[in-house]
Coordinates of C-alpha atoms and ligand atoms in Angstrom, one line a residue:
X1 CA -32.9 -61.4 89.4
X2 CA -30.1 -63.5 87.8
X3 CA -27.0 -65.6 88.6
X4 CA -25.1 -66.8 85.6
X5 CA -22.4 -69.4 86.4
X6 CA -20.2 -70.3 83.4
X7 CA -16.7 -71.5 82.7
X8 CA -15.8 -67.8 82.2
X9 CA -16.8 -66.9 85.7
X10 CA -19.9 -65.9 87.9
X11 CA -22.1 -63.0 87.0
X12 CA -25.3 -61.8 88.6
X13 CA -27.5 -59.2 90.1
X14 CA -27.0 -57.8 93.6
X15 CA -29.6 -58.6 96.3
X16 CA -32.1 -61.4 96.8
X17 CA -31.9 -65.0 97.3
X18 CA -28.7 -67.0 97.7
X19 CA -28.0 -69.1 94.7
X20 CA -30.3 -67.0 92.6
X21 CA -28.3 -63.8 92.5
X22 CA -24.8 -62.6 93.2
X23 CA -25.2 -62.5 97.1
X24 CA -22.3 -62.1 99.4
X25 CA -22.5 -65.9 100.0
X26 CA -22.2 -66.7 96.3
X27 CA -19.3 -64.2 96.0
X28 CA -17.5 -65.8 98.9
X29 CA -18.0 -69.4 97.7
X30 CA -16.6 -68.6 94.4
X31 CA -13.7 -66.5 95.6
X32 CA -12.8 -69.4 98.0
X33 CA -12.9 -72.0 95.1
X34 CA -10.6 -69.5 93.0
X35 CA -8.1 -69.1 95.9
X36 CA -8.0 -72.9 96.6
X37 CA -7.5 -73.4 92.9
X38 CA -4.6 -71.0 92.9
X39 CA -3.0 -72.7 95.8
X40 CA -3.4 -76.2 94.1
X41 CA -1.4 -74.9 91.1
X42 CA 2.0 -74.7 92.8
X43 CA 3.4 -75.7 96.1
X44 CA 4.7 -72.5 97.5
X45 CA 5.3 -70.8 100.9
X46 CA 3.4 -67.8 100.0
X47 CA 0.6 -66.8 97.6
X48 CA -0.3 -63.4 96.2
X49 CA -3.3 -62.2 94.3
X50 CA -4.0 -58.9 92.8
X51 CA -7.7 -57.4 93.3
X52 CA -9.1 -54.4 91.8
X53 CA -12.6 -53.2 90.8
X54 CA -14.5 -50.9 88.5
X55 CA -16.6 -48.0 90.1
X56 CA -20.1 -49.7 90.4
X57 CA -21.9 -49.2 93.7
X58 CA -21.5 -52.9 94.9
X59 CA -17.9 -52.7 94.1
X60 CA -16.4 -52.0 97.5
X61 CA -18.7 -54.4 99.2
X62 CA -17.7 -57.1 96.7
X63 CA -14.2 -56.3 96.9
X64 CA -14.0 -56.6 100.7
X65 CA -15.8 -59.9 100.7
X66 CA -13.5 -61.4 98.0
X67 CA -10.2 -60.1 99.6
X68 CA -11.0 -61.2 103.0
X69 CA -12.0 -64.6 101.7
X70 CA -8.6 -64.9 100.1
X71 CA -7.0 -63.7 103.4
X72 CA -8.9 -66.5 105.1
X73 CA -7.2 -69.0 102.9
X74 CA -3.8 -67.7 103.7
X75 CA -3.3 -65.7 100.5
X76 CA -1.9 -62.2 100.4
X77 CA -3.8 -59.6 98.6
X78 CA -2.5 -56.5 96.7
X79 CA -5.6 -54.2 96.9
X80 CA -5.6 -51.9 93.8
X81 CA -8.9 -50.5 94.8
X82 CA -10.5 -48.5 91.9
X83 CA -8.8 -49.7 88.9
X84 CA -9.4 -51.1 85.3
X85 CA -9.6 -54.6 83.8
X86 CA -6.4 -54.0 81.8
X87 CA -4.6 -52.3 84.7
X88 CA -5.2 -55.4 86.9
X89 CA -4.1 -57.6 83.9
X90 CA -0.8 -55.7 83.8
X91 CA -0.4 -55.6 87.7
X92 CA -0.3 -59.4 88.1
X93 CA 3.0 -60.1 86.3
X94 CA 4.4 -56.8 87.6
X95 CA 3.7 -57.9 91.1
X96 CA 4.9 -61.5 90.4
X97 CA 1.6 -62.5 91.7
X98 CA -0.1 -65.9 91.3
X99 CA -3.4 -64.5 89.9
X100 CA -5.8 -61.6 89.9
X101 CA -9.5 -60.8 90.3
X102 CA -11.4 -57.8 88.9
X103 CA -14.9 -57.0 90.3
X104 CA -16.8 -55.8 87.3
X105 CA -19.9 -56.7 85.3
X106 CA -18.2 -55.0 82.3
X107 CA -20.9 -53.3 80.1
X108 CA -23.9 -54.5 82.2
X109 CA -26.1 -52.0 84.1
X110 CA -25.4 -51.0 87.8
X111 CA -27.4 -53.8 89.4
X112 CA -24.9 -56.4 88.0
X113 CA -21.5 -57.4 89.3
X114 CA -19.1 -60.3 88.5
X115 CA -15.7 -61.7 89.3
X116 CA -13.3 -61.8 86.4
X117 CA -10.5 -64.3 87.1
X118 CA -6.9 -64.1 85.9
X119 CA -4.0 -66.5 85.9
X120 CA -0.4 -65.7 86.9
X121 CA 0.3 -64.0 83.7
X122 CA -2.6 -61.6 84.2
X123 CA -4.7 -63.5 81.5
X124 CA -8.2 -65.0 81.7
X125 CA -8.6 -68.5 82.6
X126 CA -9.4 -71.0 79.9
X127 CA -12.6 -73.1 79.9
X128 CA -11.1 -76.1 81.5
X129 CA -9.7 -73.9 84.5
X130 CA -13.0 -72.1 84.8
X131 CA -15.0 -75.3 84.8
X132 CA -12.6 -76.8 87.6
X133 CA -13.3 -73.6 89.7
X134 CA -17.1 -74.0 89.3
X135 CA -16.8 -77.6 90.4
X136 CA -14.7 -76.6 93.6
X137 CA -17.3 -73.8 94.4
X138 CA -20.0 -76.5 94.6
X139 CA -18.1 -78.9 96.6
X140 CA -18.1 -78.8 100.5
X141 CA -14.4 -79.6 100.8
X142 CA -13.0 -76.0 100.8
X143 CA -10.5 -75.7 103.8
X144 CA -9.2 -72.4 105.3
X145 CA -6.0 -71.3 106.8
X146 CA -5.3 -71.6 110.6
X147 CA -5.1 -68.4 112.6
X148 CA -1.3 -68.0 112.5
X149 CA -1.3 -68.5 108.7
X150 CA -3.9 -65.8 107.5
X151 CA -3.0 -63.6 104.6
X152 CA -2.7 -59.9 104.7
X153 CA -3.9 -57.2 102.5
X154 CA -1.5 -54.3 101.2
X155 CA -3.0 -51.5 99.3
X156 CA -1.2 -50.2 96.0
X157 CA -2.9 -47.5 94.2
X158 CA 0.0 -46.7 91.8
X159 CA -1.0 -49.1 89.1
X160 CA -3.1 -46.8 86.9
X161 CA 0.1 -44.6 86.8
X162 CA 2.4 -47.5 86.1
X163 CA 0.1 -48.6 83.3
X164 CA 0.2 -45.1 81.8
X165 CA 4.0 -45.0 82.2
X166 CA 4.4 -48.2 80.2
X167 CA 2.2 -46.7 77.3
X168 CA 4.3 -43.5 77.3
X169 CA 7.5 -45.4 77.2
X170 CA 6.5 -47.6 74.3
X171 CA 8.1 -47.1 70.9
X172 CA 4.6 -47.6 69.3
X173 CA 3.2 -44.4 71.0
X174 CA 4.7 -41.1 69.5
X175 CA 4.2 -38.8 72.5
X176 CA 5.9 -35.7 70.7
X177 CA 3.6 -36.2 67.5
X178 CA 0.5 -36.4 69.6
X179 CA 1.4 -33.2 71.6
X180 CA 2.4 -31.2 68.4
X181 CA -1.2 -32.2 67.1
X182 CA -2.9 -30.2 69.9
X183 CA -5.8 -32.5 70.1
X184 CA -9.0 -31.7 72.1
X185 CA -10.9 -34.8 73.1
X186 CA -14.1 -35.4 75.0
X187 CA -14.3 -38.5 77.3
X188 CA -17.5 -40.4 78.4
X189 CA -16.4 -42.9 81.0
X190 CA -19.9 -43.6 82.2
X191 CA -18.9 -42.5 85.8
X192 CA -16.7 -45.4 86.1
X193 CA -12.8 -45.9 86.5
X194 CA -12.2 -44.9 82.8
X195 CA -12.9 -41.4 84.2
X196 CA -9.6 -41.7 86.4
X197 CA -7.5 -43.5 83.8
X198 CA -8.2 -42.0 80.4
X199 CA -8.1 -38.3 81.2
X200 CA -4.8 -38.9 83.1
X201 CA -3.4 -40.7 80.1
X202 CA -4.6 -38.0 77.7
X203 CA -3.1 -35.1 79.8
X204 CA 0.2 -36.8 79.7
X205 CA -0.1 -36.9 76.0
X206 CA -0.8 -33.2 75.9
X207 CA -4.4 -33.6 74.9
X208 CA -6.9 -30.9 76.1
X209 CA -9.6 -33.1 77.9
X210 CA -13.4 -32.3 78.2
X211 CA -14.7 -34.6 80.8
X212 CA -18.3 -36.0 80.5
X213 CA -19.3 -38.6 83.2
X214 CA -15.8 -39.0 84.5
X215 CA -16.7 -39.2 88.2
X216 CA -16.0 -42.8 89.3
X217 CA -19.2 -42.9 91.6
X218 CA -20.9 -45.9 89.8
X219 CA -24.2 -43.9 89.0
X220 CA -24.2 -44.7 85.3
X221 CA -25.9 -41.9 83.6
X222 CA -26.8 -44.0 80.5
X223 CA -26.6 -47.7 79.6
X224 CA -22.9 -48.4 80.0
X225 CA -22.7 -50.6 76.8
X226 CA -20.8 -48.3 74.2
X227 CA -23.4 -48.5 71.5
X228 CA -24.8 -45.6 69.4
X229 CA -28.1 -45.6 71.0
X230 CA -26.7 -44.8 74.4
X231 CA -24.2 -42.0 73.4
X232 CA -26.3 -39.2 72.5
X233 CA -24.8 -36.9 74.9
X234 CA -21.1 -37.2 74.0
X235 CA -22.1 -37.0 70.2
X236 CA -23.6 -33.6 70.9
X237 CA -20.8 -32.4 73.2
X238 CA -18.0 -33.2 70.7
X239 CA -19.6 -30.9 68.2
X240 CA -20.4 -28.0 70.8
X241 CA -16.8 -28.2 72.1
X242 CA -15.5 -28.3 68.5
X243 CA -13.3 -31.3 69.7
X244 CA -11.3 -33.4 67.5
X245 CA -13.2 -36.4 68.5
X246 CA -14.7 -38.3 71.5
X247 CA -13.5 -41.4 73.5
X248 CA -16.1 -43.8 75.1
X249 CA -15.1 -46.7 77.3
X250 CA -17.2 -49.3 79.3
X251 CA -17.1 -49.4 83.0
X252 CA -14.1 -51.5 83.3
X253 CA -12.3 -49.9 80.4
X254 CA -11.6 -52.8 78.1
X255 CA -14.1 -51.6 75.3
X256 CA -13.3 -48.5 73.4
X257 CA -15.5 -46.6 70.8
X258 CA -14.7 -43.1 69.1
X259 CA -17.0 -40.3 68.1
X260 CA -15.8 -38.4 65.0
X261 CA -15.5 -34.5 65.0
X262 CA -19.1 -34.3 63.4
X263 CA -20.7 -36.1 66.4
X264 CA -21.2 -39.4 64.4
X265 CA -20.1 -42.8 65.7
X266 CA -16.8 -43.9 64.3
X267 CA -18.2 -47.4 64.8
X268 CA -17.2 -49.8 67.5
X269 CA -16.2 -52.2 64.8
X270 CA -13.6 -49.7 63.4
X271 CA -11.7 -49.1 66.6
X272 CA -9.7 -52.3 65.9
X273 CA -9.6 -51.7 62.3
X274 CA -8.0 -48.3 62.7
X275 CA -5.5 -49.4 65.3
X276 CA -4.6 -52.6 63.3
X277 CA -4.0 -50.4 60.2
X278 CA -1.6 -48.2 62.3
X279 CA 0.4 -51.3 63.8
X280 CA 0.4 -53.2 60.4
X281 CA 1.8 -50.0 58.7
X282 CA 4.7 -50.3 60.9
X283 CA 5.2 -54.0 61.3
X284 CA 3.7 -56.6 58.9
X285 CA 2.0 -59.4 60.4
X286 CA -1.1 -61.5 61.1
X287 CA -4.4 -60.4 62.9
X288 CA -7.2 -62.1 64.7
X289 CA -10.6 -61.2 65.7
X290 CA -13.8 -63.3 66.5
X291 CA -16.3 -64.8 64.0
X292 CA -18.8 -61.9 64.9
X293 CA -16.4 -59.2 63.9
X294 CA -16.3 -57.0 60.8
X295 CA -14.7 -58.3 57.7
X296 CA -13.0 -54.9 57.4
X297 CA -10.1 -56.2 59.6
X298 CA -9.4 -59.1 57.1
X299 CA -9.4 -56.6 54.2
X300 CA -7.1 -54.2 55.9
X301 CA -4.6 -57.1 57.0
X302 CA -4.6 -58.5 53.5
X303 CA -3.8 -55.1 52.2
X304 CA -0.8 -55.0 54.5
X305 CA 0.3 -58.4 53.4
X306 CA -0.7 -60.3 56.4
X307 CA -3.3 -63.1 57.1
X308 CA -6.4 -62.7 59.2
X309 CA -8.0 -65.5 61.1
X310 CA -11.2 -65.5 63.2
X311 CA -11.8 -67.4 66.5
X312 CA -14.8 -68.4 68.5
X313 CA -16.5 -65.6 70.4
X314 CA -14.9 -64.9 73.8
X315 CA -11.7 -63.1 74.7
X316 CA -9.8 -66.1 75.8
X317 CA -10.4 -67.7 72.3
X318 CA -9.2 -64.6 70.5
X319 CA -6.1 -64.7 72.8
X320 CA -5.4 -68.3 72.1
X321 CA -5.7 -68.0 68.4
X322 CA -3.5 -64.8 68.4
X323 CA -0.8 -66.8 70.2
X324 CA -1.1 -69.7 67.8
X325 CA -0.9 -67.4 64.6
X326 CA 1.6 -65.0 66.2
X327 CA -0.7 -62.2 65.5
X328 CA 0.8 -58.7 65.9
X329 CA -2.6 -57.3 66.9
X330 CA -6.1 -58.6 67.4
X331 CA -9.1 -58.1 69.4
X332 CA -12.9 -57.9 69.2
X333 CA -15.1 -56.0 66.9
X334 CA -16.9 -54.7 70.0
X335 CA -14.0 -52.2 70.5
X336 CA -11.6 -54.5 72.2
X337 CA -8.0 -53.9 71.4
X338 CA -5.4 -56.6 72.2
X339 CA -1.8 -55.7 71.6
X340 CA 0.5 -58.2 72.8
X341 CA 3.4 -55.8 73.1
X342 CA 1.7 -54.7 76.4
X343 CA -0.3 -57.8 77.5
X344 CA -2.9 -60.3 76.1
X345 CA -6.1 -58.5 77.1
X346 CA -8.4 -55.9 75.7
X347 CA -6.9 -52.5 76.8
X348 CA -8.6 -49.1 76.1
X349 CA -5.7 -47.1 77.3
X350 CA -3.4 -48.9 74.9
X351 CA -6.1 -48.6 72.1
X352 CA -6.4 -44.8 72.8
X353 CA -2.8 -44.0 72.7
X354 CA -2.3 -45.9 69.4
X355 CA -5.3 -44.3 67.8
X356 CA -3.9 -40.9 68.7
X357 CA -0.5 -41.7 67.3
X358 CA -2.2 -42.8 64.1
X359 CA -4.2 -39.8 63.8
X360 CA -1.3 -37.5 64.5
X361 CA 0.9 -39.1 61.8
X362 CA -1.8 -39.1 59.2
X363 CA -2.8 -35.5 60.1
X364 CA -6.5 -35.9 58.8
X365 CA -9.8 -35.8 60.7
X366 CA -11.5 -38.7 62.3
X367 CA -14.4 -38.7 59.8
X368 CA -11.7 -38.7 57.0
X369 CA -9.9 -41.6 58.6
X370 CA -13.1 -43.6 58.5
X371 CA -13.5 -43.1 54.8
X372 CA -10.1 -44.7 54.2
X373 CA -11.5 -48.0 55.4
X374 CA -13.8 -50.5 53.6
X375 CA -17.4 -49.8 54.4
X376 CA -19.4 -52.6 56.0
X377 CA -22.7 -52.5 57.9
X378 CA -23.9 -55.0 60.4
X379 CA -27.6 -56.1 61.5
X380 CA -27.7 -57.7 64.9
X381 CA -30.9 -59.7 65.6
X382 CA -32.2 -62.6 67.6
X383 CA -35.0 -65.1 67.4
X384 CA -36.9 -66.3 70.4
X385 CA -37.5 -70.1 70.4
X386 CA -39.4 -72.2 72.7
X387 CA -37.5 -74.3 75.2
X388 CA -38.7 -77.7 73.8
X389 CA -37.0 -76.9 70.5
X390 CA -33.7 -78.4 69.5
X391 CA -31.5 -75.4 68.7
X392 CA -28.4 -77.5 67.8
X393 CA -30.5 -79.5 65.1
X394 CA -31.7 -76.1 63.7
X395 CA -28.1 -75.0 63.4
X396 CA -27.1 -78.3 61.8
X397 CA -29.9 -77.9 59.3
X398 CA -28.7 -74.3 58.3
X399 CA -25.2 -75.8 58.0
X400 CA -26.4 -78.3 55.5
X401 CA -28.5 -75.8 53.6
X402 CA -25.4 -73.8 52.9
X403 CA -22.8 -76.5 52.6
X404 CA -21.7 -75.1 49.2
X405 CA -20.6 -71.9 50.8
X406 CA -17.7 -71.2 53.0
X407 CA -18.9 -72.5 56.4
X408 CA -17.3 -72.5 59.8
X409 CA -18.7 -74.4 62.9
X410 CA -16.1 -73.3 65.3
X411 CA -18.7 -71.4 67.2
X412 CA -22.4 -71.7 66.1
X413 CA -22.5 -71.5 62.3
X414 CA -20.8 -68.7 60.2
X415 CA -21.6 -68.7 56.6
X416 CA -19.2 -66.4 54.5
X417 CA -20.6 -65.4 51.1
X418 CA -18.3 -63.5 48.8
X419 CA -20.0 -60.2 49.4
X420 CA -21.6 -60.6 52.9
X421 CA -21.6 -63.0 55.9
X422 CA -24.0 -64.3 58.6
X423 CA -23.2 -65.8 62.1
X424 CA -25.7 -67.8 63.9
X425 CA -25.1 -68.6 67.6
X426 CA -27.2 -70.1 70.3
X427 CA -27.3 -68.6 73.9
X428 CA -26.2 -70.8 76.6
X429 CA -28.7 -69.2 79.0
X430 CA -31.9 -68.7 77.0
X431 CA -33.8 -70.4 74.0
X432 CA -32.6 -67.9 71.3
X433 CA -30.6 -67.7 68.3
X434 CA -28.5 -64.7 67.6
X435 CA -28.2 -63.7 64.0
X436 CA -25.5 -61.3 63.0
X437 CA -25.0 -60.3 59.3
X438 CA -22.7 -57.9 57.8
X439 CA -22.9 -56.5 54.2
X440 CA -21.8 -53.6 52.0
X441 CA -25.0 -51.5 52.9
X442 CA -27.3 -51.4 55.8
X443 CA -30.2 -52.4 53.7
X444 CA -28.3 -55.5 52.4
X445 CA -27.4 -56.5 55.9
X446 CA -31.0 -56.0 57.0
X447 CA -32.6 -58.1 54.2
X448 CA -30.0 -60.9 54.6
X449 CA -31.0 -61.2 58.2
X450 CA -34.6 -61.1 57.4
X451 CA -34.1 -63.9 54.8
X452 CA -32.1 -66.1 57.3
X453 CA -34.6 -65.5 60.0
X454 CA -37.4 -66.8 57.8
X455 CA -35.4 -69.7 56.9
X456 CA -34.8 -70.6 60.6
X457 CA -38.4 -70.1 61.4
X458 CA -39.4 -72.5 58.7
X459 CA -37.0 -75.2 60.0
X460 CA -38.3 -74.7 63.4
X461 CA -41.9 -74.9 62.4
X462 CA -42.6 -71.4 63.8
Ligands
MG501 MG1 -15.7 -54.6 79.7

C-alpha cells in the first residue's frame, strides 16, 4: 500500500490506513488545499473548476469526494464525468475556469488513483505551485464556505465531442485524405475512457474501427502501461483483422502507441518521431523532448532544419522548454504528443489524427514508415542500492568519470557519446538508480548498460 506525495501531486493505492494510502480523507485534504490555492490566486466573486476522470473503478467515488470538497469551499464545479486528461486540459480554457482536476493514476494498475492538477490555462502546475499545495494540505488552517456561499455542480458531458470537433476543424488534420485512404484500425483502450474518445474520433475520420477493450468499466484486461510485453492481444488482432495498424492508449489517454500492419510494435518512442516528421514537413521549427527520449527526434528535427533540445523528465519541464524555445512540436518518448496549436499537454487524440494524416499523405504502410526513420534501440534498467548509500555522490563520480564527453546534469546525469547515450536518474521514492541507454543496436544498448552498471557498482562498493 502506498501514498506518494510530491510536487506533481498525490498518488496512491485505494483502501487501508489514512496517510499511508489514497483514502477518502487524503483525497479530501488535498482537494481542499488545491481549492484554497485556487481562491488565493485571484480575488473574485466566483470560482470555477473543471473535474473529469478516467474509467478506473475508484474514479466515481474519488470524483464525488473531490467535487463536493470544492463545493464546500464555495467553488462551482463543471463535472465532465468520464473524460480524458487532454479533454479536461482543453475544457478549462474553453469554460474560462480557474483550474481543473483529473482523477487518474495514468498508466498505473487498477488499485491506484491520483489527482492531476491544472491551472487556469489547463496546464499542469509547476513545482513551486505543487509544493505550496502540499504544504497547505498539511496545515490545519483550511477554511470552508458558509452555508449561503456553497458552490454548485453542473454536469457537462459534451467535451469529448468538442475536443474532437477542434481536431476535425484543424488545418493540420486532412479529413478528406484520411477518409479517402479507407483505413481499418484496431483500438486497445484498456477498458478506460480512450474506448469512448478514440473510436468516436476515428469514425468521424471515416476509419473502420475494430474495438478491443473499449468498454470504459475500469477492469483493465492487461497492465495498462502501453509497453510491448502488455500488448500481445492487439498485435494478434491487427493481423487477424488485416487492419492497417493498431492504436493503444493508456487509461487517461495521454500516451499513444501504434502497432504496425504485421502486428509488430511501431515503438512508443517513434510515435513522437513520426508526428514530428509530419509537422516539421509542413512548418520548419524546433522540437523538445525529455532527456530519456530517443535521439531519433533530434535527427529528424535537424533533417528538417530545426533545433532539438532536451528537458528534465516530467511533462511540465517539457512544456516549459517548449515555450522557451518556441518549439512547434514536442513531447515525451513514452508516446506523449504535445502540439501547442491545440494545447500544452500530451494528447493522444491529436496524435492519432496527425499520424493518420501523415500516413494518408505518404501512402505507405506503417512498417514502411518506420523504416524511414533512424533506427535506435533502448535498454531500460535499474540498480537496487541500500538506503545508507549516497546516491547523489555516486552520480557525481560518474559525471567526473565522463567529464570529457558531452554531459548534462539538468536531471540526473546524461552522457551523450557520439554513437549512443546513457541517462542515470535517481528515484525520489526508493534507493535505486535508473539506467537508460540508447544505441544503434539492441546488443550495443544492452552492453553499454552492463558496462555502466558495473561502474556504478564499483563506485558504490557493491
Ligand atoms: Mg497517462
